[in-house]
XYZ file of C-alpha atoms in Angstrom:
516
model
C 100.686 75.770 67.968
C 100.105 77.579 71.644
C 97.981 80.792 72.376
C 100.759 83.251 72.420
C 102.126 81.727 69.089
C 98.954 81.712 67.655
C 98.569 85.449 68.757
C 101.504 86.274 67.315
C 101.216 84.893 64.035
C 97.628 86.521 63.834
C 96.506 87.874 60.499
C 95.638 91.041 62.266
C 95.195 92.469 65.334
C 91.263 93.692 64.738
C 89.498 93.432 68.167
C 86.057 91.556 68.532
C 84.878 93.580 71.584
C 84.463 97.649 71.558
C 86.424 99.400 74.133
C 83.138 99.881 76.486
C 82.830 96.320 76.874
C 86.301 95.420 77.729
C 87.165 98.431 79.503
C 83.899 100.620 80.325
C 84.647 104.473 79.753
C 88.576 104.484 79.944
C 90.727 105.085 76.709
C 94.202 103.825 78.206
C 95.212 100.986 75.752
C 93.420 102.394 72.762
C 95.098 105.012 70.078
C 92.804 107.738 70.974
C 93.949 107.722 74.530
C 95.623 111.403 75.107
C 99.298 111.935 75.558
C 100.355 113.677 78.663
C 101.641 117.749 78.499
C 104.834 118.484 80.767
C 102.284 120.665 82.746
C 99.326 121.119 83.225
C 97.750 124.791 82.725
C 94.190 125.102 83.310
C 92.283 126.418 86.869
C 94.465 129.683 86.524
C 97.467 128.110 87.014
C 100.239 130.452 87.704
C 103.415 130.371 85.920
C 106.380 132.234 87.222
C 109.394 131.650 84.815
C 107.664 129.948 82.687
C 106.424 126.942 84.741
C 104.313 125.887 87.847
C 107.473 125.576 89.923
C 108.789 128.144 89.149
C 112.582 128.284 88.637
C 112.928 124.914 90.475
C 114.861 122.328 88.597
C 115.476 118.655 89.444
C 118.899 119.095 90.401
C 118.745 122.251 92.541
C 115.391 121.466 95.020
C 115.164 119.368 97.614
C 111.537 118.324 97.763
C 111.926 116.719 101.153
C 111.889 119.923 102.695
C 108.697 121.097 102.902
C 109.518 125.010 102.509
C 110.932 124.452 99.268
C 108.158 122.792 97.497
C 106.082 124.932 95.592
C 102.812 126.377 96.885
C 100.751 126.905 93.477
C 97.505 127.603 95.264
C 95.809 125.486 92.353
C 92.863 123.051 93.741
C 92.408 120.124 91.886
C 88.959 118.699 92.398
C 88.424 114.478 91.290
C 85.216 112.993 92.022
C 85.535 109.234 91.860
C 81.818 106.993 92.037
C 83.038 103.428 92.897
C 80.229 100.703 91.397
C 80.528 97.389 90.041
C 79.942 96.445 86.186
C 80.650 93.409 83.951
C 83.302 94.142 81.303
C 85.822 91.504 79.756
C 88.971 92.917 79.955
C 90.599 90.054 77.758
C 86.829 88.628 76.665
C 86.005 86.802 79.667
C 83.162 88.491 80.913
C 82.743 89.345 84.410
C 81.796 91.586 87.011
C 84.662 93.819 88.306
C 85.007 97.255 90.647
C 84.891 100.446 88.393
C 85.927 103.801 88.999
C 83.722 106.129 87.179
C 83.078 103.655 84.939
C 86.536 102.652 83.776
C 88.470 99.991 84.166
C 91.424 100.781 85.007
C 90.308 103.345 87.088
C 91.003 107.201 85.606
C 93.952 108.952 86.087
C 95.044 112.118 88.558
C 96.782 114.667 86.629
C 98.451 117.490 89.165
C 101.250 119.917 89.165
C 104.023 119.790 91.358
C 102.642 121.764 94.012
C 98.739 121.002 93.708
C 96.370 120.434 95.885
C 94.484 117.100 94.887
C 90.834 117.194 96.023
C 89.637 113.660 95.719
C 86.021 112.479 96.838
C 84.680 109.343 96.721
C 80.682 110.047 96.320
C 79.996 105.848 96.245
C 78.036 104.107 98.990
C 79.875 101.562 98.491
C 82.363 100.673 101.352
C 86.208 100.468 100.088
C 89.309 102.129 101.249
C 90.715 103.900 98.384
C 94.695 104.892 99.725
C 97.253 106.852 97.922
C 99.625 106.987 100.508
C 97.474 105.826 103.642
C 97.235 102.670 105.257
C 93.990 101.631 106.584
C 93.999 100.242 110.385
C 97.195 102.291 110.828
C 96.260 105.569 110.236
C 92.270 105.542 109.183
C 88.844 103.234 109.217
C 87.460 102.344 105.644
C 84.409 104.625 105.103
C 82.166 104.751 102.470
C 82.545 108.053 101.486
C 85.040 110.645 101.864
C 86.928 113.766 100.858
C 90.910 113.452 100.807
C 92.756 116.664 100.424
C 96.955 116.310 99.535
C 99.202 118.193 98.129
C 101.809 116.714 95.646
C 105.022 117.579 97.135
C 107.278 115.004 95.085
C 106.890 114.465 91.412
C 106.353 111.726 88.974
C 104.372 109.402 89.076
C 102.207 106.590 91.525
C 99.146 104.518 91.748
C 96.003 104.416 93.813
C 94.359 101.190 94.666
C 91.758 100.118 97.596
C 93.081 98.315 100.378
C 90.055 97.072 102.037
C 90.227 93.087 101.497
C 91.737 92.418 97.949
C 89.881 94.919 96.135
C 92.817 96.117 94.494
C 93.032 92.565 92.879
C 89.003 93.156 91.287
C 89.721 96.567 89.639
C 89.849 99.481 92.195
C 92.887 100.818 91.057
C 94.255 103.842 89.013
C 97.151 106.047 87.996
C 98.280 109.546 89.163
C 100.756 111.422 87.989
C 102.532 114.474 89.648
C 104.177 116.837 86.782
C 107.286 118.083 87.923
C 110.956 119.214 86.221
C 112.308 116.902 83.810
C 115.828 115.476 84.873
C 116.154 113.759 81.013
C 114.603 115.526 77.733
C 112.073 113.759 75.679
C 109.632 114.662 73.105
C 106.160 112.484 73.773
C 105.147 111.431 77.125
C 102.883 108.154 76.292
C 101.391 108.764 80.147
C 100.841 105.681 82.179
C 101.373 102.305 81.139
C 99.634 99.346 83.873
C 100.983 96.168 84.256
C 98.658 93.916 85.973
C 97.915 90.175 86.348
C 94.592 89.450 86.114
C 92.336 86.584 87.743
C 88.908 85.831 86.343
C 88.105 84.753 89.792
C 86.446 87.265 92.759
C 88.402 88.995 94.883
C 86.783 87.886 97.724
C 86.759 84.228 96.859
C 90.426 84.477 96.503
C 91.068 85.807 99.574
C 88.557 83.002 101.242
C 91.005 80.483 99.220
C 94.184 81.906 100.670
C 93.200 81.572 104.267
C 91.595 78.437 103.813
C 93.916 75.471 105.940
C 97.299 74.917 103.777
C 96.763 77.087 101.419
C 99.128 77.865 98.764
C 99.508 81.289 96.649
C 96.458 82.042 93.559
C 97.516 81.596 90.430
C 96.668 84.494 88.180
C 94.602 83.970 85.149
C 96.196 85.865 82.787
C 98.409 89.376 82.468
C 97.061 92.849 81.005
C 98.927 96.103 79.765
C 96.704 98.837 80.791
C 93.974 96.890 81.437
C 93.859 94.696 77.674
C 94.673 91.314 76.412
C 93.292 88.617 74.813
C 92.615 85.189 76.555
C 92.515 81.480 74.892
C 88.567 80.558 75.408
C 89.272 77.104 74.754
C 90.761 76.741 78.637
C 88.509 74.266 80.086
C 88.913 76.711 83.149
C 86.689 79.459 81.791
C 83.813 80.123 83.266
C 80.890 82.108 81.938
C 80.930 84.236 78.160
C 84.554 84.351 76.739
C 84.867 86.138 73.489
C 88.276 85.184 71.229
C 90.574 88.194 70.529
C 88.873 91.041 72.538
C 91.285 93.205 71.973
C 95.115 94.224 72.816
C 96.472 97.519 73.682
C 97.895 99.603 71.224
C 100.541 102.723 71.090
C 101.904 105.267 68.769
C 105.123 106.144 68.450
C 106.777 109.194 66.375
C 109.666 108.395 64.143
C 112.591 109.765 65.527
C 111.171 111.094 68.952
C 112.124 110.094 72.362
C 109.315 108.763 74.180
C 108.392 108.337 77.881
C 106.701 105.620 79.109
C 105.459 105.789 82.557
C 105.633 102.140 83.971
C 103.435 100.596 86.460
C 102.978 97.127 88.294
C 99.565 97.655 89.305
C 99.032 93.580 89.839
C 98.589 91.902 93.166
C 100.794 88.926 93.301
C 103.665 88.932 90.140
C 107.376 90.397 89.352
C 106.711 92.222 85.763
C 109.435 91.802 83.152
C 108.924 94.909 80.964
C 110.611 95.151 77.305
C 110.039 96.963 74.235
C 111.055 94.606 70.760
C 114.082 96.087 69.224
C 114.412 99.065 71.139
C 116.379 100.300 74.536
C 115.418 101.890 77.444
C 116.877 104.685 79.417
C 115.553 104.435 83.265
C 115.343 107.959 84.235
C 113.146 107.673 87.627
C 112.104 104.898 90.105
C 109.246 105.199 92.123
C 108.968 109.280 92.731
C 113.200 109.296 92.973
C 114.569 110.750 89.594
C 117.813 109.034 88.909
C 120.655 109.724 87.098
C 120.051 108.034 83.457
C 121.054 104.403 82.598
C 120.195 102.087 79.430
C 118.759 98.988 79.854
C 116.705 96.125 77.642
C 114.233 95.142 80.724
C 113.096 96.187 83.508
C 111.690 94.371 86.315
C 108.920 95.693 88.456
C 107.821 94.230 91.802
C 104.084 94.869 93.040
C 103.170 98.804 93.563
C 106.713 99.533 91.795
C 107.014 102.218 88.990
C 109.837 103.188 86.630
C 109.863 105.858 84.051
C 111.971 105.232 81.224
C 112.388 106.907 77.832
C 112.768 105.090 74.600
C 114.145 106.490 71.107
C 111.563 105.431 68.632
C 115.068 104.218 65.577
C 112.655 102.380 63.417
C 111.539 102.731 60.311
C 107.984 105.580 59.545
C 106.585 101.905 58.613
C 107.642 99.374 61.572
C 104.730 97.803 63.924
C 106.441 96.180 66.913
C 105.426 94.905 69.716
C 105.254 95.754 73.544
C 105.581 92.983 75.907
C 105.329 92.222 79.889
C 105.867 88.855 81.079
C 105.038 87.702 84.902
C 108.089 85.761 85.584
C 108.160 82.224 84.960
C 111.066 82.448 88.176
C 109.287 84.538 90.853
C 105.588 84.388 90.052
C 102.784 82.193 90.142
C 100.500 82.508 86.654
C 98.748 80.653 84.571
C 99.009 82.758 81.323
C 102.257 84.942 82.169
C 102.315 86.878 78.834
C 101.329 90.076 77.947
C 101.161 91.680 74.543
C 100.934 95.489 72.831
C 101.273 97.004 69.661
C 103.342 99.812 68.822
C 102.893 101.428 65.881
C 104.865 103.894 63.670
C 103.295 107.125 62.021
C 102.893 104.891 58.484
C 102.265 101.919 59.698
C 98.949 99.544 59.154
C 97.397 100.156 62.696
C 95.632 96.625 62.210
C 98.609 94.877 61.508
C 100.086 92.065 63.788
C 104.400 93.193 64.538
C 106.614 91.501 63.371
C 109.419 91.847 65.918
C 111.661 90.402 67.777
C 111.488 89.075 71.241
C 114.132 91.068 73.905
C 115.933 88.039 75.494
C 117.018 88.491 79.446
C 117.509 86.744 82.204
C 114.745 85.692 84.749
C 117.180 84.434 87.506
C 117.139 87.197 89.985
C 113.955 88.045 91.894
C 114.767 91.382 92.785
C 115.570 94.783 90.892
C 118.331 95.886 89.080
C 121.769 95.603 91.247
C 121.792 98.815 93.360
C 125.400 99.850 91.610
C 123.140 100.803 88.775
C 120.822 103.332 90.497
C 122.157 106.668 91.428
C 119.416 109.402 92.494
C 119.845 112.470 90.253
C 119.092 114.920 93.278
C 121.386 114.447 96.370
C 119.186 115.627 99.514
C 121.560 115.200 102.130
C 124.219 111.704 103.060
C 122.419 109.453 105.243
C 124.226 108.901 108.740
C 126.658 105.955 108.451
C 125.340 105.177 112.140
C 122.150 105.838 112.471
C 120.066 106.770 115.485
C 118.394 103.591 115.986
C 118.354 99.883 114.015
C 116.188 96.974 114.131
C 116.204 93.430 112.716
C 112.998 92.249 111.300
C 112.627 88.477 109.916
C 109.903 87.392 107.990
C 108.646 83.857 107.566
C 106.063 81.886 106.889
C 104.335 80.212 109.860
C 100.944 78.457 110.773
C 98.407 79.025 113.073
C 95.771 76.706 115.261
C 93.682 76.630 112.404
C 96.254 75.383 109.874
C 96.465 79.055 108.156
C 99.482 80.200 106.593
C 100.575 83.583 108.174
C 103.282 85.967 107.295
C 105.425 86.524 110.623
C 107.410 89.556 111.012
C 109.924 88.622 114.118
C 107.826 85.632 114.984
C 104.638 87.997 114.725
C 101.555 87.709 112.349
C 99.626 91.544 111.705
C 96.352 91.665 113.420
C 94.452 95.011 113.756
C 91.116 96.932 114.948
C 89.143 98.723 112.358
C 87.776 101.143 115.032
C 90.865 101.753 116.869
C 93.743 103.109 113.935
C 96.932 103.234 115.578
C 97.832 107.130 114.606
C 94.762 107.925 115.818
C 95.935 106.439 119.177
C 99.126 107.689 119.126
C 97.984 111.492 118.638
C 96.098 110.904 121.874
C 99.011 109.707 123.367
C 98.890 106.078 123.462
C 102.244 104.457 123.317
C 100.926 100.508 124.802
C 99.468 98.381 122.110
C 99.227 94.605 121.464
C 102.022 92.580 120.869
C 99.630 91.401 117.599
C 99.559 95.239 115.840
C 103.334 94.736 115.509
C 103.786 98.585 116.713
C 107.653 99.417 116.562
C 108.173 102.592 118.801
C 111.488 104.416 117.885
C 110.937 107.003 119.964
C 112.189 110.303 119.027
C 115.204 108.978 117.081
C 115.843 110.801 114.187
C 116.844 107.976 111.663
C 116.209 104.583 111.523
C 117.638 101.304 109.688
C 115.974 98.534 108.877
C 118.058 95.359 108.164
C 115.020 92.949 106.901
C 115.907 89.523 106.749
C 113.462 86.705 104.789
C 113.866 83.017 105.709
C 111.075 82.162 102.917
C 111.591 81.189 99.179
C 109.649 84.154 97.631
C 110.446 87.791 97.038
C 108.276 90.439 98.739
C 107.444 94.203 97.580
C 108.199 96.051 100.761
C 106.341 99.253 100.770
C 107.012 102.278 103.288
C 104.471 104.607 103.738
C 105.341 108.165 103.642
C 109.022 108.040 102.751
C 111.160 107.313 100.154
C 113.964 105.156 102.121
C 117.586 105.114 101.615
C 118.413 101.435 99.989
C 121.652 100.857 101.635
C 122.195 97.009 100.442
C 120.018 94.314 99.017
C 120.961 90.764 97.980
C 119.824 87.269 98.149
C 122.224 86.471 101.140
C 122.983 87.500 104.481
C 124.127 91.231 104.711
C 127.785 91.960 105.048
C 127.674 95.088 106.817
C 128.658 96.885 102.859
C 126.206 99.562 101.775
C 125.961 100.854 98.060
C 126.565 104.564 96.980
C 126.829 105.051 100.694
C 127.104 109.284 100.057
C 124.034 108.999 97.873
C 122.190 105.491 98.108
C 119.137 104.403 95.761
C 116.066 106.058 97.104
C 112.530 104.845 96.382
C 109.280 103.299 98.179
C 108.744 100.371 97.234
C 111.888 97.446 97.296
C 112.082 94.290 96.025
C 113.211 91.697 98.745
C 115.103 88.795 97.293
C 113.759 84.878 98.435
C 116.034 83.586 100.674
C 115.770 80.056 102.688
C 115.181 78.896 105.992
C 118.841 78.908 107.216
C 119.974 81.384 104.925
C 118.166 84.686 104.282
C 118.436 86.972 101.751
C 118.495 90.649 103.053
C 117.017 94.479 102.598
C 118.791 97.213 103.937
C 116.889 100.630 104.517
C 116.945 103.538 106.089
C 114.601 106.706 106.707
C 115.315 110.339 108.120
C 112.207 110.200 110.501
C 110.818 113.647 109.358
C 107.433 113.002 108.199
C 105.388 112.211 111.169
C 102.087 109.810 110.813
């Protein structure tokens, strides 16, 4: 009997470890985890017309025009202490990075138009990022106060960017409350889907940056930082406790529940399903979309999708929530993550007996662009952009036989002490070739045709913008554009695998309206 099969037929789901042993001070994944409100009302939050954002709605306000974004005047302070701690999220005891003693890190919450003040009080050097990239906008620092305004709403994650601290536990969710584009009754909050490694992140980097190295294989898959592990595996090092404990959620019969899905992992594409239930997609990343139904949600690294799930079961039902690291698109030793959903009168220690949703794992990409139409149409992107650049992604080896990703035949190097944005603000416009700086001057619209000549997908992210996704597929671009008047917008898009002779493609376009 396989490990997952044995879990599915277990007599009960009583955890053998307490929450403090698996996740520190975090309550995510427990039945005590709070649901989220429609908006925050503390700190003397003004409520014109009954909402912090006043009369603004999801379909009458352009969030990309700064003068239209609400200004609540509320400053929400968060103080983070980053430290090392020994916990066992899946039963395997190991040292991880904790934020305020929690794994995953605490949730940042704010209203649309609030100012978030984030203080890193650690002496532990890290590069905790929400929307900036080390080397390009600033250097990593041991302690710093960040202040920024929630100009768009929905949710995202924050994470470490120095080395691979992201895979060591330095991450957590952020929710910006805003107008609803789809009605629902209960907000279950963030659901983080994470491939998980028992090896220290710096050791993973060392192994990847060795001659002829392949991609690392994750050891497990977690939902809100929890899963069990097969302690009979010969690869287990150190203490392993069987049946450590799974995440658990509550459904209210007949109610519509909002699930804020986040792929907070380091490598793998996730396929998310809920047994016996259909999901309604309402947003991708920070962009509300015209709602559509699906049985499975595909999430690349860093992608977020909000779904509504109607609790159509009986009051005594218990069903499985599942997320699988794609067998076709990820490298995982144990790819399956499970969590239990309990209806009001279900035994919360019982093992669900529901049947898994079937889905296709053939495409290493997101849902077809024809399905995704933004709920609000801010403007139609120019059919002829001011400038266009083709970028080819390939894998190459340097003289030391280290595998390196290249864009237009150049790998990326940078200088900790010389961030590109700082240099540019001081008037410098010439940079070393290996910094891969593209100077688009004063062009107002930029189109990037990204081609992949490698047989693996890539989650492509652009900082500071929700880009238009004009086209994407596992073959060359034929010049066509999907929903040209109102194309999909998001800040992470999966670039499908290609081959050395026939590349896949992704065509994105931005309005150059966010300097820095």
